[in-house]
mmCIF file of C-alpha atoms in Angstrom:
data_model
loop_
_atom_site.group_PDB
_atom_site.id
_atom_site.type_symbol
_atom_site.label_atom_id
_atom_site.label_comp_id
_atom_site.label_asym_id
_atom_site.label_seq_id
_atom_site.Cartn_x
_atom_site.Cartn_y
_atom_site.Cartn_z
ATOM 1 C CA LEU A 271 -3.054 -22.044 -10.191
ATOM 2 C CA ASN A 272 0.077 -23.720 -11.591
ATOM 3 C CA ALA A 273 -1.492 -23.965 -15.068
ATOM 4 C CA SER A 274 -2.452 -20.292 -14.819
ATOM 5 C CA VAL A 275 1.110 -19.291 -13.973
ATOM 6 C CA HIS A 276 2.424 -21.274 -16.944
ATOM 7 C CA LEU A 277 -0.134 -19.673 -19.266
ATOM 8 C CA ALA A 278 0.771 -16.199 -18.001
ATOM 9 C CA ALA A 279 4.482 -16.959 -18.418
ATOM 10 C CA ARG A 280 3.953 -18.046 -22.031
ATOM 11 C CA MET A 281 1.986 -14.883 -22.762
ATOM 12 C CA ILE A 282 4.637 -12.697 -21.130
ATOM 13 C CA ARG A 283 7.435 -14.455 -23.020
ATOM 14 C CA ARG A 284 5.669 -13.748 -26.303
ATOM 15 C CA LEU A 285 5.136 -10.130 -25.260
ATOM 16 C CA VAL A 286 8.826 -9.715 -24.408
ATOM 17 C CA GLU A 287 9.945 -11.276 -27.672
ATOM 18 C CA GLU A 288 7.542 -9.230 -29.811
ATOM 19 C CA SER A 289 7.799 -5.844 -28.087
ATOM 20 C CA LEU A 290 11.268 -5.872 -26.489
ATOM 21 C CA ALA A 291 9.539 -4.803 -23.271
ATOM 22 C CA GLY A 292 11.680 -6.978 -20.978
ATOM 23 C CA PRO A 293 13.754 -4.190 -19.407
ATOM 24 C CA THR A 294 10.654 -2.117 -18.677
ATOM 25 C CA LEU A 295 8.843 -5.093 -17.155
ATOM 26 C CA ILE A 296 11.860 -5.717 -14.917
ATOM 27 C CA ARG A 297 11.818 -2.052 -13.891
ATOM 28 C CA LEU A 298 8.083 -2.312 -13.094
ATOM 29 C CA ALA A 299 8.697 -5.269 -10.781
ATOM 30 C CA TRP A 300 11.719 -3.573 -9.213
ATOM 31 C CA HIS A 301 9.784 -0.387 -8.441
ATOM 32 C CA ASP A 302 6.881 -2.394 -7.032
ATOM 33 C CA ALA A 303 9.198 -4.441 -4.787
ATOM 34 C CA GLY A 304 11.135 -1.316 -3.793
ATOM 35 C CA THR A 305 8.535 -0.416 -1.187
ATOM 36 C CA TYR A 306 9.827 -3.202 1.101
ATOM 37 C CA ASN A 307 10.863 -1.935 4.543
ATOM 38 C CA LYS A 308 13.599 -4.121 6.029
ATOM 39 C CA THR A 309 13.089 -2.668 9.517
ATOM 40 C CA ASP A 310 9.543 -3.908 9.977
ATOM 41 C CA GLY A 311 9.170 -6.396 7.104
ATOM 42 C CA MET A 312 6.240 -4.463 5.676
ATOM 43 C CA TYR A 313 5.251 -3.734 2.102
ATOM 44 C CA GLY A 314 7.166 -5.102 -0.875
ATOM 45 C CA PRO A 315 5.409 -6.131 -4.081
ATOM 46 C CA ARG A 316 1.759 -5.138 -3.783
ATOM 47 C CA ALA A 317 0.863 -3.480 -7.112
ATOM 48 C CA SER A 318 0.081 -0.182 -5.404
ATOM 49 C CA MET A 319 1.356 1.563 -8.523
ATOM 50 C CA ARG A 320 -2.040 0.929 -10.126
ATOM 51 C CA PHE A 321 -3.397 3.835 -8.088
ATOM 52 C CA SER A 322 -2.549 7.435 -7.352
ATOM 53 C CA PRO A 323 -0.350 8.738 -5.726
ATOM 54 C CA GLU A 324 1.987 5.801 -6.451
ATOM 55 C CA ALA A 325 1.206 5.810 -10.188
ATOM 56 C CA ASP A 326 1.900 9.557 -10.335
ATOM 57 C CA ASN A 327 5.228 9.403 -8.505
ATOM 58 C CA PRO A 328 7.913 10.794 -10.850
ATOM 59 C CA SER A 329 10.161 7.795 -10.143
ATOM 60 C CA ASN A 330 7.505 5.614 -11.779
ATOM 61 C CA ASN A 331 7.367 7.629 -15.008
ATOM 62 C CA GLY A 332 7.113 5.419 -18.070
ATOM 63 C CA LEU A 333 5.815 2.385 -16.220
ATOM 64 C CA ASP A 334 2.200 2.983 -17.191
ATOM 65 C CA GLY A 335 2.961 1.396 -20.567
ATOM 66 C CA ALA A 336 4.292 -1.746 -18.882
ATOM 67 C CA ARG A 337 1.203 -1.938 -16.684
ATOM 68 C CA ARG A 338 -1.052 -1.566 -19.738
ATOM 69 C CA MET A 339 0.888 -4.258 -21.627
ATOM 70 C CA LEU A 340 0.236 -6.759 -18.861
ATOM 71 C CA GLU A 341 -3.519 -6.076 -18.770
ATOM 72 C CA ALA A 342 -4.113 -8.613 -21.570
ATOM 73 C CA VAL A 343 -2.343 -11.262 -19.489
ATOM 74 C CA LYS A 344 -4.343 -10.265 -16.400
ATOM 75 C CA ALA A 345 -7.599 -10.524 -18.368
ATOM 76 C CA GLU A 346 -6.681 -14.019 -19.555
ATOM 77 C CA VAL A 347 -5.468 -15.154 -16.116
ATOM 78 C CA PRO A 348 -7.629 -13.225 -13.614
ATOM 79 C CA GLU A 349 -6.783 -15.509 -10.692
ATOM 80 C CA LEU A 350 -3.198 -14.215 -10.729
ATOM 81 C CA GLY A 351 -2.882 -11.055 -8.631
ATOM 82 C CA TYR A 352 -1.296 -7.929 -10.080
ATOM 83 C CA ALA A 353 1.736 -7.993 -7.778
ATOM 84 C CA ASP A 354 2.424 -11.637 -8.616
ATOM 85 C CA LEU A 355 1.907 -10.930 -12.317
ATOM 86 C CA TRP A 356 4.400 -8.060 -12.289
ATOM 87 C CA GLN A 357 7.020 -10.130 -10.477
ATOM 88 C CA LEU A 358 6.440 -13.059 -12.842
ATOM 89 C CA ALA A 359 6.890 -10.659 -15.759
ATOM 90 C CA ALA A 360 10.346 -9.743 -14.456
ATOM 91 C CA VAL A 361 11.400 -13.369 -13.973
ATOM 92 C CA VAL A 362 10.170 -14.333 -17.444
ATOM 93 C CA SER A 363 11.829 -11.258 -18.953
ATOM 94 C CA VAL A 364 15.225 -12.103 -17.461
ATOM 95 C CA ARG A 365 15.012 -15.641 -18.831
ATOM 96 C CA SER A 366 13.658 -14.546 -22.226
ATOM 97 C CA MET A 367 16.543 -12.139 -22.671
ATOM 98 C CA GLY A 368 19.132 -14.849 -22.062
ATOM 99 C CA GLY A 369 19.537 -14.522 -18.324
ATOM 100 C CA PRO A 370 19.556 -17.360 -15.807
ATOM 101 C CA MET A 371 16.547 -19.314 -14.663
ATOM 102 C CA LEU A 372 15.404 -17.645 -11.453
ATOM 103 C CA PRO A 373 13.810 -19.675 -8.635
#
């Protein structure tokens, strides 16, 4: 799995550098993680935005393009789940845009 994560990260880095999609990929991960419920520890990143009604929620407008962009990475690295892929895309985007290395 480690090699798969590194391959996905390289593909995402190239995507960010070529398309300037970093901010949108960060927003995708943020909206996916925003379902976390501190009270009961439920939800969090789970890629539910792939389906209606989550995908149709007005607060997620514009994120369909980010999801489509990452489909090529998902096809190349199918063992990586969507939620993990979206979070990895945010981490790689931050770093690719000059931000700090995130754990």
